[in-house]
Tab-separated table of C-alpha atoms in Angstrom:
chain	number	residue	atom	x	y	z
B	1	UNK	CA	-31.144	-28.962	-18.640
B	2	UNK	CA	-28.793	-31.718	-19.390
B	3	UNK	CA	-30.196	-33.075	-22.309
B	4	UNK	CA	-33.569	-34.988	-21.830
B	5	UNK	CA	-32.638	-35.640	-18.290
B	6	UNK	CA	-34.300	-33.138	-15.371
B	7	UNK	CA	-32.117	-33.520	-11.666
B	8	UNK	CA	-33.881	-32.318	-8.798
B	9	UNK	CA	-32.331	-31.542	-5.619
B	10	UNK	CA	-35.331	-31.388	-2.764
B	11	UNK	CA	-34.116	-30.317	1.126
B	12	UNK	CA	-35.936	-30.796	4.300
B	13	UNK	CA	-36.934	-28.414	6.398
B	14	UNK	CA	-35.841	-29.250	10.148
B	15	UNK	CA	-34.319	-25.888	11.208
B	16	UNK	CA	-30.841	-26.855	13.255
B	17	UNK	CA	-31.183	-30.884	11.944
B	18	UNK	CA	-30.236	-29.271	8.760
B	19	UNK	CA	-26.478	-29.665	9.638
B	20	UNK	CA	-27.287	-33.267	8.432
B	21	UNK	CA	-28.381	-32.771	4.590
B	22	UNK	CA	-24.800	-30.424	4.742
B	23	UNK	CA	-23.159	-33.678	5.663
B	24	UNK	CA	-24.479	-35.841	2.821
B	25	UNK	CA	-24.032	-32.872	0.514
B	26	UNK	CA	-20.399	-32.654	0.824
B	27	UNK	CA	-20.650	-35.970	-0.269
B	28	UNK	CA	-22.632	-35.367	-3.006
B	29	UNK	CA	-20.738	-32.009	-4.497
B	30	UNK	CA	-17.469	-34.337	-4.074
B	31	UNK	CA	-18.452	-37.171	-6.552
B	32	UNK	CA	-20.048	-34.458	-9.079
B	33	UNK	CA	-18.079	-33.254	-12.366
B	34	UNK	CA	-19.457	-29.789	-12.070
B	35	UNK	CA	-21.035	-27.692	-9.472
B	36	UNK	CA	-24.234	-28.497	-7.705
B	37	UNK	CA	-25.790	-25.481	-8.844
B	38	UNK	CA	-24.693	-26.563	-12.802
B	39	UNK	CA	-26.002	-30.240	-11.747
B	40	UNK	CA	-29.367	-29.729	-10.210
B	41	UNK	CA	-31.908	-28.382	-12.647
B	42	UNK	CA	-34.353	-27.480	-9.942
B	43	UNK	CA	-33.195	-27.177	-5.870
B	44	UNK	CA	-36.261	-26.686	-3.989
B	45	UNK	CA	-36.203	-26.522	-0.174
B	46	UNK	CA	-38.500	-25.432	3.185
B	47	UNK	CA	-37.176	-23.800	6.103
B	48	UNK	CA	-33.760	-24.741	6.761
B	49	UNK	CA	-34.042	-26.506	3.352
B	50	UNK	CA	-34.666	-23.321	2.079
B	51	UNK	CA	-31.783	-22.009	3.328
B	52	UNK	CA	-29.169	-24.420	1.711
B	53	UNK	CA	-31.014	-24.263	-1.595
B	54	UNK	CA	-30.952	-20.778	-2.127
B	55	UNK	CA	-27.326	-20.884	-1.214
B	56	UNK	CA	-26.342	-23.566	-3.846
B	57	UNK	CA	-28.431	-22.265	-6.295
B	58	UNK	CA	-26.752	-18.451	-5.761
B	59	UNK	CA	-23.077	-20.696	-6.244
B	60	UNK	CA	-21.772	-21.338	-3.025
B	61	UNK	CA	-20.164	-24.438	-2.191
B	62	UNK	CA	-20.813	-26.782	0.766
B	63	UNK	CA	-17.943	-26.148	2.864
B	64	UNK	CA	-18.809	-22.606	2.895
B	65	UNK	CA	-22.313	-22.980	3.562
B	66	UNK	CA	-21.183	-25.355	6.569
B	67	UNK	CA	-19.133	-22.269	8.021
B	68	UNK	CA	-22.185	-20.173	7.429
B	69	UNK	CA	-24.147	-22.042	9.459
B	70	UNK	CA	-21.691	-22.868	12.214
B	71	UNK	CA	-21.894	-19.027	12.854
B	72	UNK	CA	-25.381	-18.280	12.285
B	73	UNK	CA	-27.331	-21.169	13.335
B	74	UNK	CA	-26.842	-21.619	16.803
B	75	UNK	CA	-26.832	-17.793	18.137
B	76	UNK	CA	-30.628	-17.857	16.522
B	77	UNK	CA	-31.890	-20.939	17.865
B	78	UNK	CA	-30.548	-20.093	21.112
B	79	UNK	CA	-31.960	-16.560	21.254
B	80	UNK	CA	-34.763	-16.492	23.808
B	81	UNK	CA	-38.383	-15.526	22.912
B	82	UNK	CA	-40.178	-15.452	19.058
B	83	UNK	CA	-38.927	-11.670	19.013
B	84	UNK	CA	-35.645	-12.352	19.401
B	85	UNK	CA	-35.759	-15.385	17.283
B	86	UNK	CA	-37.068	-13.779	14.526
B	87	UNK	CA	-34.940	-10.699	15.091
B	88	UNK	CA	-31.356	-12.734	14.424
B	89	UNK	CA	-32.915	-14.593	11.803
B	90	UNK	CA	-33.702	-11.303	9.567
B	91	UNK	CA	-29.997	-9.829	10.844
B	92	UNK	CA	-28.786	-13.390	9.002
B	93	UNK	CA	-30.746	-12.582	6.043
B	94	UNK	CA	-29.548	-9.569	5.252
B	95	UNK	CA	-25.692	-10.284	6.277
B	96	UNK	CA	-25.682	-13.331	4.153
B	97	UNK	CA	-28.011	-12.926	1.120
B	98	UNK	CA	-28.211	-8.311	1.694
B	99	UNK	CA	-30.373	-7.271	-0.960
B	100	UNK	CA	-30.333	-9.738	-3.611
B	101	UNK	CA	-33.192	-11.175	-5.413
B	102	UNK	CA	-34.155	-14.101	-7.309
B	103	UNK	CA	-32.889	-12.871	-10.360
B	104	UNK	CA	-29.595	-13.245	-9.150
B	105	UNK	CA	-29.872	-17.268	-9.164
B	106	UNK	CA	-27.800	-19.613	-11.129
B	107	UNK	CA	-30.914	-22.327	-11.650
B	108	UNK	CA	-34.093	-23.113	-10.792
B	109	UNK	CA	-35.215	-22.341	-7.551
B	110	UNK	CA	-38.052	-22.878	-5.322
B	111	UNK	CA	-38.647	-21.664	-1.654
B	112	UNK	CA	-41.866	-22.679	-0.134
B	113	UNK	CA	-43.534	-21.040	2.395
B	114	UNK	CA	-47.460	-20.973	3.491
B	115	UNK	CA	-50.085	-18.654	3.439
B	116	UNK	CA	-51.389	-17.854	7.120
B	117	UNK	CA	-54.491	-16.295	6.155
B	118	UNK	CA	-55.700	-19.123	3.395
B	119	UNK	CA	-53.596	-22.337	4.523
B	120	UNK	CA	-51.936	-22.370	1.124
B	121	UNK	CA	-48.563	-22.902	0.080
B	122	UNK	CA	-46.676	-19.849	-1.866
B	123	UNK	CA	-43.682	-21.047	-3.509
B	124	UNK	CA	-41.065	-18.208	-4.690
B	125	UNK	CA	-39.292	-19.280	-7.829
B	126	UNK	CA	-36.687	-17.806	-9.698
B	127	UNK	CA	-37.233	-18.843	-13.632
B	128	UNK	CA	-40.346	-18.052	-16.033
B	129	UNK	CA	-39.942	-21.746	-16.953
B	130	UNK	CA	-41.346	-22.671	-13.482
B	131	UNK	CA	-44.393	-20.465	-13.975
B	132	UNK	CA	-47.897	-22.683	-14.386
B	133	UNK	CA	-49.099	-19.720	-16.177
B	134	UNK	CA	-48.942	-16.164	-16.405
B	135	UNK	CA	-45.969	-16.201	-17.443
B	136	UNK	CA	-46.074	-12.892	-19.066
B	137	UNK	CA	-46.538	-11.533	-15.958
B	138	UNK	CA	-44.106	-13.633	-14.333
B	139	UNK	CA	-41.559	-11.863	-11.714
B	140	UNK	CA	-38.818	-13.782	-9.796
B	141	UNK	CA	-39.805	-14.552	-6.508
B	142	UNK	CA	-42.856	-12.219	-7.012
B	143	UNK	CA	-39.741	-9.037	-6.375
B	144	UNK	CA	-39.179	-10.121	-3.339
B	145	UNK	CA	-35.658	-10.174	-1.955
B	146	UNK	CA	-34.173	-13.453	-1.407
B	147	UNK	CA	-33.617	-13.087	2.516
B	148	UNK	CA	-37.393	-12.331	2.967
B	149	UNK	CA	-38.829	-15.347	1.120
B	150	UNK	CA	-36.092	-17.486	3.032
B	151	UNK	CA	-37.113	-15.292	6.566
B	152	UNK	CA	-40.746	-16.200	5.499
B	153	UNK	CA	-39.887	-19.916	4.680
B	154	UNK	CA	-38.322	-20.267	8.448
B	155	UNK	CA	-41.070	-18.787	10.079
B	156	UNK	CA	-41.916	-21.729	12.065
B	157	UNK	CA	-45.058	-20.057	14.074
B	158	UNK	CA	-45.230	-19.269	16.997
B	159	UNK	CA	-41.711	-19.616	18.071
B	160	UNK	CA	-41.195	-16.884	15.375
B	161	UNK	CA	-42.963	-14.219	14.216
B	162	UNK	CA	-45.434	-14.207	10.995
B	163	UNK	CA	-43.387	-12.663	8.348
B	164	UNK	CA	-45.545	-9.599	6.182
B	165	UNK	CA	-44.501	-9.385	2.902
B	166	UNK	CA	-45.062	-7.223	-0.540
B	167	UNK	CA	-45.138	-7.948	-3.957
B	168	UNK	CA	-44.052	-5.956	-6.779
B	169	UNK	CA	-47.965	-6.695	-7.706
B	170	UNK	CA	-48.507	-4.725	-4.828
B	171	UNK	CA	-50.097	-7.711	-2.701
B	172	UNK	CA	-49.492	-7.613	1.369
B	173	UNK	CA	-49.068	-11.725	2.737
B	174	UNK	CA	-48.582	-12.589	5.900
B	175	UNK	CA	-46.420	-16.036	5.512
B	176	UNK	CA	-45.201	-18.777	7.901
B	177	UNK	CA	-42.870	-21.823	8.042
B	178	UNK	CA	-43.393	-23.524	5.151
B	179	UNK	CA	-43.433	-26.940	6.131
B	180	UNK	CA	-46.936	-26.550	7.793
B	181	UNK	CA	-47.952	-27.254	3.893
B	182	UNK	CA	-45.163	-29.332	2.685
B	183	UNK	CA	-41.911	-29.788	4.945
B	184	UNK	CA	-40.716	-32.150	1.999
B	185	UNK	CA	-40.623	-30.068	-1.259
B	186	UNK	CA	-40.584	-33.235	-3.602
B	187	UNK	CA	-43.794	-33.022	-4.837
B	188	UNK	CA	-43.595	-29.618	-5.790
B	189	UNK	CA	-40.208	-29.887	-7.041
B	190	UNK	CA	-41.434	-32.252	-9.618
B	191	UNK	CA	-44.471	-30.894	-10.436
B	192	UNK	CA	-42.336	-27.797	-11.871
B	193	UNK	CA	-40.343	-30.482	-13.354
B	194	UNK	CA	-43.296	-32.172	-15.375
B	195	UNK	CA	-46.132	-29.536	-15.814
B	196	UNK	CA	-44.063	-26.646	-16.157
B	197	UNK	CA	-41.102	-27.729	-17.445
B	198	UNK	CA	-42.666	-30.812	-19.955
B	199	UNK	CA	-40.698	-33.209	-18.613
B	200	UNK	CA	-41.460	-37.057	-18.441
B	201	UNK	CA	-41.442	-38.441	-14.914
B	202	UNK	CA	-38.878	-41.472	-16.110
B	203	UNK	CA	-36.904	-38.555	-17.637
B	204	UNK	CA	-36.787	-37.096	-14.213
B	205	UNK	CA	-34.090	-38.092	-11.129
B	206	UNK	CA	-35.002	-36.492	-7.439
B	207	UNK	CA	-32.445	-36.771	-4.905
B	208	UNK	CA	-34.690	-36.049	-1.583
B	209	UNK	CA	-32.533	-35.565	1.629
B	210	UNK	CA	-34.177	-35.339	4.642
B	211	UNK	CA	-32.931	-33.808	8.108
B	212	UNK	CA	-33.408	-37.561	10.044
B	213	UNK	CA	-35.154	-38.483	12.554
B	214	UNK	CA	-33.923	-38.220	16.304
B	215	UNK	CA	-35.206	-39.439	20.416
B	216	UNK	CA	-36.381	-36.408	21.911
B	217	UNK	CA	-34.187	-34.462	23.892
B	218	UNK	CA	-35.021	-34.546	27.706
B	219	UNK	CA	-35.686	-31.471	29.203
B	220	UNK	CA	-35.579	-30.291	32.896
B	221	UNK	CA	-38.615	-29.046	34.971
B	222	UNK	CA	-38.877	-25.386	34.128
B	223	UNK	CA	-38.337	-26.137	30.365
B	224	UNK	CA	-41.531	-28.491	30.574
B	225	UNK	CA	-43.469	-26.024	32.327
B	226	UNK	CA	-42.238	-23.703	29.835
B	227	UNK	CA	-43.058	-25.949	26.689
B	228	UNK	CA	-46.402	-27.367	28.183
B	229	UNK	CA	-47.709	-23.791	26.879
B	230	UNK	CA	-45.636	-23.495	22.837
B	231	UNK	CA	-44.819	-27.323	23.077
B	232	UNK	CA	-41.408	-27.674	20.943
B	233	UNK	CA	-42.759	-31.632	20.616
B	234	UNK	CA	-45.999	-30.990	18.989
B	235	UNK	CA	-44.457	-28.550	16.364
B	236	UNK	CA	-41.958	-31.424	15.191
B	237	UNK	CA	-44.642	-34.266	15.613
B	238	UNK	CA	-46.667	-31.719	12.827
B	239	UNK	CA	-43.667	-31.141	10.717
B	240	UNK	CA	-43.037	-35.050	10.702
B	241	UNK	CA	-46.197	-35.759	10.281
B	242	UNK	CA	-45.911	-33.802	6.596
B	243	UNK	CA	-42.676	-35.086	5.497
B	244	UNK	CA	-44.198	-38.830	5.707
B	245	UNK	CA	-47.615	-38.083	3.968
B	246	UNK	CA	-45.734	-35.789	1.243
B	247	UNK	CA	-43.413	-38.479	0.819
B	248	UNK	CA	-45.914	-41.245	0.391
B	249	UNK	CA	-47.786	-39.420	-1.891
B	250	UNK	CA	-45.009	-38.964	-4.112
B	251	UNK	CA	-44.309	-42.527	-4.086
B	252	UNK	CA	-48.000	-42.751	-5.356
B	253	UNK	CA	-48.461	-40.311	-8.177
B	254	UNK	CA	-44.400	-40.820	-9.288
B	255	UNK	CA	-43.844	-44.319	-8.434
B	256	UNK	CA	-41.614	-43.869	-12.139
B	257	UNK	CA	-39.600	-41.228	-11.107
B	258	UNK	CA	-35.931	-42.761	-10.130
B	259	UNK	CA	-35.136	-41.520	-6.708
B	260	UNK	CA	-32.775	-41.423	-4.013
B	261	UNK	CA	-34.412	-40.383	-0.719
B	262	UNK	CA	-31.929	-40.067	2.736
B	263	UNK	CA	-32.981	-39.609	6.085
B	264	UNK	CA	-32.231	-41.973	8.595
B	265	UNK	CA	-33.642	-42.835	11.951
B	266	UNK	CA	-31.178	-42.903	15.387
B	267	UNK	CA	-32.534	-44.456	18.720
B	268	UNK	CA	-29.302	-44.113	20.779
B	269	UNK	CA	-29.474	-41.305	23.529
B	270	UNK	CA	-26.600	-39.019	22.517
B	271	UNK	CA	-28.792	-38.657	19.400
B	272	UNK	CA	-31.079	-36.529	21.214
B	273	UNK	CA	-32.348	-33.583	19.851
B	274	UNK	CA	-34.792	-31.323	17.913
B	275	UNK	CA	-34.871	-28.459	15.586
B	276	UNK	CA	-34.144	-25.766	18.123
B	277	UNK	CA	-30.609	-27.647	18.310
B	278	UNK	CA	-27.422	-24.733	19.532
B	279	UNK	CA	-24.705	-27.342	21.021
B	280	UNK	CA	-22.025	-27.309	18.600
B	281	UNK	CA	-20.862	-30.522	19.340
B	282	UNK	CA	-24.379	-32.151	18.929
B	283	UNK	CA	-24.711	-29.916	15.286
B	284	UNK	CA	-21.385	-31.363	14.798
B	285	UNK	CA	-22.052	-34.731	15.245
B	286	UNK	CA	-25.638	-34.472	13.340
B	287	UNK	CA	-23.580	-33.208	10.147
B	288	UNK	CA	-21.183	-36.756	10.579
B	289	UNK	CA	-24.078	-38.851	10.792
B	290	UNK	CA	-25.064	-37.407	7.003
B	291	UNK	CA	-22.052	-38.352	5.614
B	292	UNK	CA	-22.355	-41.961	7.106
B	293	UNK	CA	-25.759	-42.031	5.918
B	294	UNK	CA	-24.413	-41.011	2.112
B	295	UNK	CA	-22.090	-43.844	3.027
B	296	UNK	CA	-24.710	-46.047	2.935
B	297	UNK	CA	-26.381	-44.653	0.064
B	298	UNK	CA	-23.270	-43.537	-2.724
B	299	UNK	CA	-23.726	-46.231	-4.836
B	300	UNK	CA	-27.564	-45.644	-5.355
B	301	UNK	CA	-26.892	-41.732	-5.457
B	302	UNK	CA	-23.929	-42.695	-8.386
B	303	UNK	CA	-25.912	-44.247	-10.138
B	304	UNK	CA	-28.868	-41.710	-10.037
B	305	UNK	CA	-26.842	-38.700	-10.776
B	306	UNK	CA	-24.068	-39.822	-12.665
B	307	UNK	CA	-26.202	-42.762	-14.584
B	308	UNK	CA	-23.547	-45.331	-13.429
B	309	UNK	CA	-24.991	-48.641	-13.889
């Protein structure tokens, strides 16, 4: 903590859109004194989200989390078939994060994912401090390994597989994407911050990026008749869908918590696109748009972060 004041870093999920948070976060890690990881007193994220805030809160910087994905992203979302998918997704895991856990996190962290079998969210965390309760029987991300809560977090059924998990409690859960319970982490994020951690709301700051919003690509024949069966447009319309209704409500029940919330909106054509994203001139051009849209946005995130008046 740095002193009464809680900062709270909350990430999207919007699988390849999440080259856009990565633009506004160079931003973000430029204008900061010390590391985002040192800065952010909670980073919780979903799905690609998930992704970028387990990397920042393990110490990496932006830049290298850019090249990371560069590499990684596209040759999964390009991979044919929820087998395959899935299949480069766990190789990814275990390249990047091998067999590291949660207790190998610099700050507090939380990964969301959902339940398949009771519709509930499960949210991996890496500090006792985050713990409703229990915390005597608390366990970092319930022993799991870092690349399987993040593997579980991207799940985004059924265009990957259901990810089976165990606890060190010995509990089997089958887990999927988890934005299908909250594709905008916020409201968990600062629940931690004021339940578990005691925090006041007004003592709290949330920076919320979101992955924007974007026309639909067109697609030829074949890839409708292909999509008219696992529609790529209803899955987004669902995850969309979430991130509005989360984000209302927490402008509801923490109308007094200062925050900063980025996503834009882009009509023009050559915006096209959608989370299964692989052109890396398109996942170029979605990470420029975040640092316009930080542009637009620096003085408010200043003055949030760095309480510049």
């Amino acid at each position: 903590m740095h002193g009464d004041i809680c900062r709270i870093l909350s990430l999207d999920g919007g699988g390849a859109k999440g080259f856009y948070p990565l633009g506004i976060l160079r931003e973000v890690e430029a204008l900061l004194p010390r590391p985002i990881h040192e800065t952010f007193d909670l980073i919780f994220g979903t799905s690609t989200g998930s992704i970028i805030a387990a990397l920042l809160a393990t110490g990496l910087s932006v830049d290298e989390i850019h090249a990371l994905y560069k590499e990684h992203v596209p040759p999964i979302m390009q991979a044919s078939g929820k087998a395959a998918k899935t299949a480069r997704l766990r190789e990814t895991g275990a390249t990047v994060f091998g067999d590291a856990g949660f207790d190998t996190v610099l700050t507090g962290l939380g990964i969301v994912a959902t339940k398949w079998q009771f519709e509930t969210p499960m949210i991996f965390k890496s500090k006792e401090t985050q713990a409703y309760g229990r915390r005597a029987t608390f366990i970092p991300g319930f022993g799991c390994k870092l690349a399987d809560a993040i593997e579980a977090s991207c799940s985004a059924y059924p265009f990957f597989e259901i990810k089976s998990l165990e606890t060190t409690s010995g509990d089997v859960v089958d887990l999927i994407d988890g934005g299908y319970c909250a594709d905008n982490t916020a409201l968990y994020a600062l629940a931690d911050a004021t339940v578990a951690l005691g925090h006041a709301p007004e003592n709290c700051r949330l920076l919320s990026l979101g992955c924007g919003h974007y026309p639909e690509p067109k697609r030829g024949f074949i890839a409708r008749r292909i999509n008219s069966f696992l529609p790529v447009q209803l899955l987004q319309k669902t995850l969309e869908v979430n991130t509005s209704s989360m984000d209302q409500l927490r402008r509801l029940l923490y109308s007094n918590v200062p925050t900063v919330r980025i996503s834009d909106t882009y009509d023009k054509p050559e915006m096209a696109t959608d989370m299964f994203e692989h052109d890396p001139k398109k996942l170029s051009l979605l990470r420029q748009r975040g640092v316009e849209s930080f542009a637009r946005r620096e003085i408010d995130v200043r003055r949030l972060l760095l309480d510049e008046g």
